[in-house]
Amino acid sequence: MSKSQYVSNCTADSLRDAAAKLLAGNLVAFPTETVYGLGADACNADAVARIYAVKGRPADHPLIVHVSSMHRLGDWAEEIPEYAIKLARDFWPGPMTLVLKRSELARDFITGGQETVGVRVPDHVVARGLLEAFENLGGKGIAAPSANRFGQVSPTTAAAVVDEIGEYLDSSDQIIDGGGCAVGVESTIVDCTNDAPRILRPGAITAAMIETCTGIQVGKIADSPSLGVVNNSSEMISVDLIRVSGSLENHYAPAAKVLLCEIPTEGQGFIALASIETPPGVIRLASPRNDEEFAQILYSALRQADIQGLAEVVVTQPIGIGIAVAIRDRLRRATNGR
Ligand code: TXA
Ligand code: MG
């Protein structure tokens, strides 16, 4: 894919053109506030099949359907519990995906054959403009996984999308350049199919925020030896390893080996909060000032390790209980390599 296929001037016309491409069965990669997504018409089986081909992703992994507003939730989901409505009202548009019982519209090629569907209203001016244009043309929703090859680091810039999947796209596909992503890690996935919400993947919307919003304690998932981290409500990860690809033990991995809990030595890359000094000879890749900034730069810093051809990158994890939980979740999986 050449640079000319980016749309940098995200005017109403260019977003309408991109929406028309989607409806015609093409793929459009677009920015969201979390990471860039690789979009296809969520009602078009052939277009969705191309997402899997471009990503190199196993076909039984479900996709998140993106819509422009919570009023569209009823198109895709049924039997929506009151607490899910509260979550949607408080956190949409935003970095949260709700997993609900699917409607007839959510076919097996979206849900991976499951009876549930993941739905999200993203909070990015370009994503929302694209979704509105798509819905104005009669579209129902845009299926979009992160726009990376399966198991690799999610892209947070348009240039990273080109590096990841550009060579697999056709000339009729498109990449929309909407700048860097503000959040930087993927949405919190909340399972809303039981009496209490459960976090399947941590993100910027934390367990504490969900509990405050719903007044319900976030449900516990049975311990699983392979997961390691299931011990308190803010650290919960899905045990459903096959169906939630983001919960696979090796994911989000750069080519460089990621090391945690180590003092970096000469020639290694290093990512840590700005308050932590760089030892001599160590290649500092990022110095975020707080946990939010850490999440925002994490994936581009891991990419930078690969661009610089580093064999190893040491990351000092943030210890907080907000978005730091999501950062530690992704880093733990990244340590398992590709
Ligand atoms: O922030 C995000 O969520 C980004 C942006 C583009 O919206 N999207 C994203 O999609 O991270 P993806 O496909 O890379 O990760 C979505 C995760 C996958 O692990 C998938 O298995 C899980 O969501 N998922 C989707 N539908 C599900 C469902 N019905 N039940 C359980 N997990 C589901
Ligand atoms: Mg992904």
XYZ file of C-alpha atoms and ligand atoms in Angstrom:
372
model
C 0.000 0.000 0.000
C 1.432 3.339 -1.005
C 1.238 6.521 1.007
C -1.222 8.020 -1.483
C -3.866 5.664 -0.171
C -3.963 7.365 3.213
C -6.652 9.961 3.735
C -5.126 12.661 5.892
C -7.733 15.320 5.256
C -10.652 13.606 6.928
C -13.337 15.740 5.281
C -16.992 14.723 5.095
C -16.452 13.780 1.433
C -13.464 11.570 2.076
C -15.202 9.811 4.974
C -18.251 9.257 2.752
C -15.974 7.733 0.107
C -14.400 5.462 2.713
C -17.871 4.460 3.959
C -18.894 3.627 0.376
C -15.780 1.475 0.007
C -16.783 -0.436 3.128
C -20.318 -0.985 1.832
C -18.855 -2.231 -1.468
C -16.982 -4.933 0.463
C -13.549 -3.325 0.766
C -11.476 -2.974 3.928
C -10.823 0.394 5.567
C -8.333 0.765 8.426
C -9.311 3.661 10.673
C -8.211 5.320 13.917
C -10.031 4.901 17.218
C -9.079 6.359 20.589
C -7.592 2.973 21.631
C -5.746 1.556 18.595
C -6.268 1.504 14.811
C -8.921 -0.948 13.609
C -9.147 -2.901 10.349
C -12.767 -2.351 9.321
C -15.229 -4.281 7.167
C -19.017 -4.220 6.759
C -20.149 -6.415 9.682
C -23.031 -7.778 7.540
C -20.815 -8.869 4.632
C -19.365 -12.375 5.094
C -16.857 -12.030 2.224
C -15.527 -8.696 3.465
C -15.180 -10.064 7.004
C -13.361 -13.126 5.638
C -10.800 -10.753 4.147
C -10.105 -9.289 7.611
C -9.076 -12.766 8.764
C -6.916 -13.278 5.685
C -5.150 -9.912 6.039
C -4.555 -10.438 9.779
C -3.643 -14.110 9.462
C -6.115 -14.701 12.299
C -7.872 -18.019 13.074
C -11.491 -17.906 11.828
C -13.132 -18.833 15.148
C -12.047 -15.640 16.901
C -14.939 -13.181 17.236
C -14.826 -9.567 16.073
C -16.041 -6.397 17.765
C -18.853 -4.561 15.944
C -18.453 -0.767 16.027
C -21.516 1.494 15.873
C -21.962 5.280 16.032
C -24.072 5.470 19.181
C -25.662 3.384 21.941
C -29.018 3.667 20.165
C -27.654 1.102 17.691
C -26.952 -1.478 20.407
C -30.390 -3.070 20.003
C -29.621 -3.834 16.334
C -26.841 -6.209 17.375
C -27.750 -7.435 20.861
C -30.725 -8.790 22.800
C -31.670 -9.202 26.465
C -29.465 -6.264 27.438
C -29.232 -6.084 31.252
C -29.862 -2.794 33.050
C -26.241 -2.608 34.225
C -25.026 -2.806 30.598
C -27.253 0.162 29.712
C -25.691 2.082 32.603
C -22.188 1.224 31.363
C -23.048 2.302 27.817
C -24.547 5.553 29.081
C -21.525 6.412 31.236
C -18.628 5.199 29.091
C -19.725 5.409 25.438
C -18.389 6.738 23.247
C -15.254 5.325 24.814
C -12.701 2.540 25.296
C -15.168 -0.178 26.359
C -16.643 -3.181 24.518
C -19.801 -4.851 25.830
C -20.308 -8.580 25.215
C -24.035 -9.380 25.048
C -26.425 -12.017 23.743
C -26.388 -11.611 19.967
C -29.317 -10.604 17.745
C -30.009 -12.254 14.386
C -27.911 -9.566 12.714
C -24.752 -10.867 14.434
C -23.980 -13.884 12.292
C -21.536 -16.691 13.002
C -18.828 -15.023 10.897
C -18.826 -12.110 13.404
C -19.234 -14.035 16.661
C -17.020 -16.999 15.814
C -20.126 -19.162 16.161
C -20.814 -18.017 19.750
C -24.208 -16.801 20.970
C -22.689 -13.503 22.126
C -21.508 -10.392 20.279
C -19.036 -7.649 21.235
C -20.200 -4.072 20.520
C -18.373 -0.757 20.949
C -18.967 2.953 20.272
C -15.480 4.413 19.756
C -14.567 7.924 20.874
C -12.575 9.315 17.973
C -13.812 12.056 15.703
C -12.729 10.167 12.554
C -14.156 6.810 13.680
C -17.470 8.414 14.544
C -17.543 10.375 11.290
C -16.882 7.164 9.354
C -19.538 5.242 11.316
C -22.125 7.974 10.780
C -21.357 8.140 7.056
C -21.552 4.329 6.860
C -24.887 4.216 8.698
C -26.266 7.046 6.505
C -25.570 4.822 3.500
C -27.560 2.005 5.139
C -24.705 0.187 6.902
C -25.434 -1.458 10.260
C -22.003 -1.687 11.861
C -18.282 -1.952 11.161
C -16.441 -5.072 12.314
C -12.909 -4.116 13.300
C -10.124 -5.968 15.061
C -6.881 -4.168 15.786
C -5.113 -3.541 12.456
C -2.078 -5.758 13.126
C -1.025 -9.235 12.025
C -2.304 -11.855 14.468
C -0.375 -11.932 17.764
C 1.639 -8.801 17.055
C 1.632 -5.296 18.484
C -1.499 -3.206 17.785
C -0.865 -0.098 15.659
C -1.419 3.337 17.189
C -0.514 5.374 14.087
C -1.407 5.104 10.387
C 2.269 4.489 9.554
C 2.272 1.490 11.913
C -0.813 0.138 10.111
C 1.064 0.339 6.803
C 4.034 -1.499 8.347
C 1.806 -4.218 9.788
C -0.658 -4.984 7.005
C -0.034 -2.614 4.088
C 1.376 -5.383 1.881
C -1.745 -7.529 2.419
C -4.264 -4.847 1.411
C -5.653 -4.361 -2.125
C -5.560 -1.130 -4.085
C -9.299 -0.669 -3.445
C -8.824 -0.851 0.346
C -7.923 2.236 2.354
C -6.094 3.438 5.445
C -7.422 6.592 7.098
C -4.802 8.648 8.914
C -6.287 10.166 12.057
C -3.071 10.786 13.971
C -1.850 9.003 17.097
C -4.311 7.150 19.353
C -4.976 8.883 22.686
C -5.485 5.812 24.907
C -2.992 3.475 23.241
C -4.196 0.076 24.571
C -7.275 -1.836 23.413
C -10.731 -1.365 24.942
C -11.853 -2.963 28.195
C -14.029 -5.959 27.258
C -16.944 -6.468 29.671
C -18.986 -9.666 29.579
C -22.593 -8.614 30.258
C -24.247 -12.015 29.853
C -24.490 -12.806 33.593
C -25.936 -11.180 36.711
C -22.691 -9.281 37.279
C -20.301 -7.733 34.732
C -16.960 -9.551 34.226
C -13.825 -8.076 32.693
C -12.517 -10.265 29.857
C -9.728 -7.853 28.896
C -8.594 -4.904 31.068
C -8.366 -1.439 29.525
C -8.848 2.241 30.320
C -12.294 1.595 31.846
C -11.290 -0.107 35.097
C -13.054 -2.545 37.447
C -13.457 0.272 39.992
C -15.123 2.503 37.376
C -17.475 -0.337 36.399
C -18.369 -1.005 40.030
C -19.021 2.679 40.726
C -21.174 3.000 37.615
C -23.273 -0.158 38.076
C -23.247 -0.526 41.846
C -22.461 -4.208 41.240
C -19.243 -5.947 42.242
C -17.394 -7.107 39.150
C -17.777 -10.891 38.974
C -14.964 -13.292 39.609
C -13.729 -15.853 37.120
C -12.475 -19.192 38.366
C -8.709 -19.382 38.778
C -6.833 -20.925 35.889
C -3.220 -22.042 36.333
C -2.310 -20.975 32.800
C -3.411 -17.408 33.442
C -1.349 -16.635 36.483
C -2.986 -13.333 37.346
C -6.559 -14.053 38.351
C -6.683 -12.927 41.964
C -8.536 -9.685 42.493
C -11.350 -7.869 40.773
C -9.163 -5.373 38.944
C -6.847 -8.020 37.473
C -9.363 -10.406 36.004
C -8.672 -11.987 32.663
C -10.884 -14.309 30.684
C -10.347 -18.019 31.048
C -11.853 -18.522 27.619
C -8.507 -18.630 25.881
C -9.698 -19.763 22.495
C -12.493 -17.307 22.016
C -10.808 -14.178 23.304
C -7.682 -13.926 21.225
C -6.557 -10.920 23.251
C -6.329 -13.277 26.207
C -3.948 -15.705 24.517
C -0.750 -16.059 26.481
C 1.401 -14.909 23.593
C 0.039 -11.767 22.010
C 0.958 -8.090 21.630
C 4.551 -9.178 20.970
C 7.287 -7.315 19.086
C 10.141 -9.250 17.443
C 12.454 -8.101 20.247
C 12.325 -10.205 23.412
C 10.405 -8.351 26.137
C 11.873 -8.636 29.647
C 10.133 -7.453 32.819
C 11.496 -7.089 36.373
C 15.109 -6.694 35.231
C 17.714 -3.927 35.386
C 18.575 -3.094 31.772
C 22.146 -3.580 30.629
C 24.207 -2.157 27.763
C 22.633 -2.520 24.320
C 19.139 -3.330 25.603
C 16.126 -1.137 24.940
C 14.416 0.375 27.980
C 10.888 1.640 28.640
C 10.045 3.063 32.074
C 8.436 6.030 33.789
C 10.460 9.233 33.456
C 11.305 9.122 37.178
C 13.479 6.028 36.549
C 16.976 6.779 35.255
C 18.647 5.155 32.253
C 21.744 3.083 33.130
C 24.829 3.745 30.944
C 24.793 2.193 27.457
C 21.062 1.412 27.627
C 18.858 2.611 24.743
C 15.981 4.558 26.244
C 12.890 4.090 24.046
C 10.344 6.027 26.096
C 10.015 7.974 29.357
C 6.276 8.462 30.009
C 5.425 10.830 32.868
C 2.423 8.880 34.185
C 0.430 5.675 33.617
C -1.875 7.211 31.002
C 1.103 8.364 28.965
C 2.685 4.922 29.486
C -0.340 3.261 27.833
C -0.352 5.844 25.047
C 3.286 5.284 24.014
C 3.757 1.614 24.928
C 3.067 0.062 21.517
C 5.002 2.663 19.525
C 7.953 2.206 21.905
C 7.866 -1.592 21.416
C 7.742 -0.997 17.654
C 10.698 1.336 17.995
C 12.700 -1.549 19.515
C 12.110 -3.521 16.306
C 12.813 -0.556 14.036
C 16.176 -0.153 15.802
C 16.806 -3.893 15.449
C 17.187 -4.453 19.204
C 17.274 -8.051 20.430
C 15.849 -7.270 23.875
C 13.763 -4.584 25.498
C 13.404 -4.215 29.266
C 10.187 -2.662 30.568
C 9.719 -1.469 34.153
C 6.008 -1.927 34.662
C 3.870 0.754 36.326
C 2.397 -0.461 39.625
C -0.921 1.429 39.681
C -4.417 -0.094 39.674
C -5.934 2.102 36.934
C -4.864 1.702 33.297
C -1.615 0.198 34.663
C -3.546 -3.078 35.037
C -4.055 -3.156 31.252
C -0.405 -2.238 30.643
C 0.799 -5.126 32.836
C -1.687 -7.493 31.160
C -0.356 -6.708 27.669
C 3.279 -6.772 28.771
C 2.924 -10.150 30.482
C 1.613 -11.627 27.224
C 4.291 -9.841 25.198
C 7.007 -11.582 27.257
C 5.989 -14.908 25.716
C 7.195 -13.700 22.316
C 5.825 -14.402 18.874
O -9.945 -1.191 21.351
C -10.372 -2.150 20.714
O -11.162 -2.977 21.207
C -9.881 -2.327 19.276
C -10.426 -1.156 18.442
C -10.091 -1.286 16.991
O -11.817 -1.057 18.635
N -10.291 -3.577 18.744
C -9.723 -4.747 19.138
O -10.193 -5.853 18.440
O -8.879 -4.817 20.014
P -9.442 -7.253 18.478
O -10.226 -8.144 17.560
O -8.024 -7.089 18.177
O -9.675 -7.739 19.933
C -11.004 -7.960 20.319
C -11.079 -9.019 21.349
C -10.635 -10.365 20.820
O -9.782 -10.938 21.784
C -11.925 -11.134 20.684
O -11.732 -12.504 20.894
C -12.778 -10.502 21.750
O -12.458 -9.159 21.681
N -14.205 -10.646 21.485
C -14.908 -10.156 20.462
N -16.190 -10.572 20.515
C -16.291 -11.339 21.622
C -17.338 -12.090 22.212
N -18.545 -12.144 21.679
N -17.072 -12.764 23.349
C -15.840 -12.733 23.888
N -14.803 -12.050 23.375
C -15.019 -11.370 22.252
Mg -6.048 -7.340 18.554
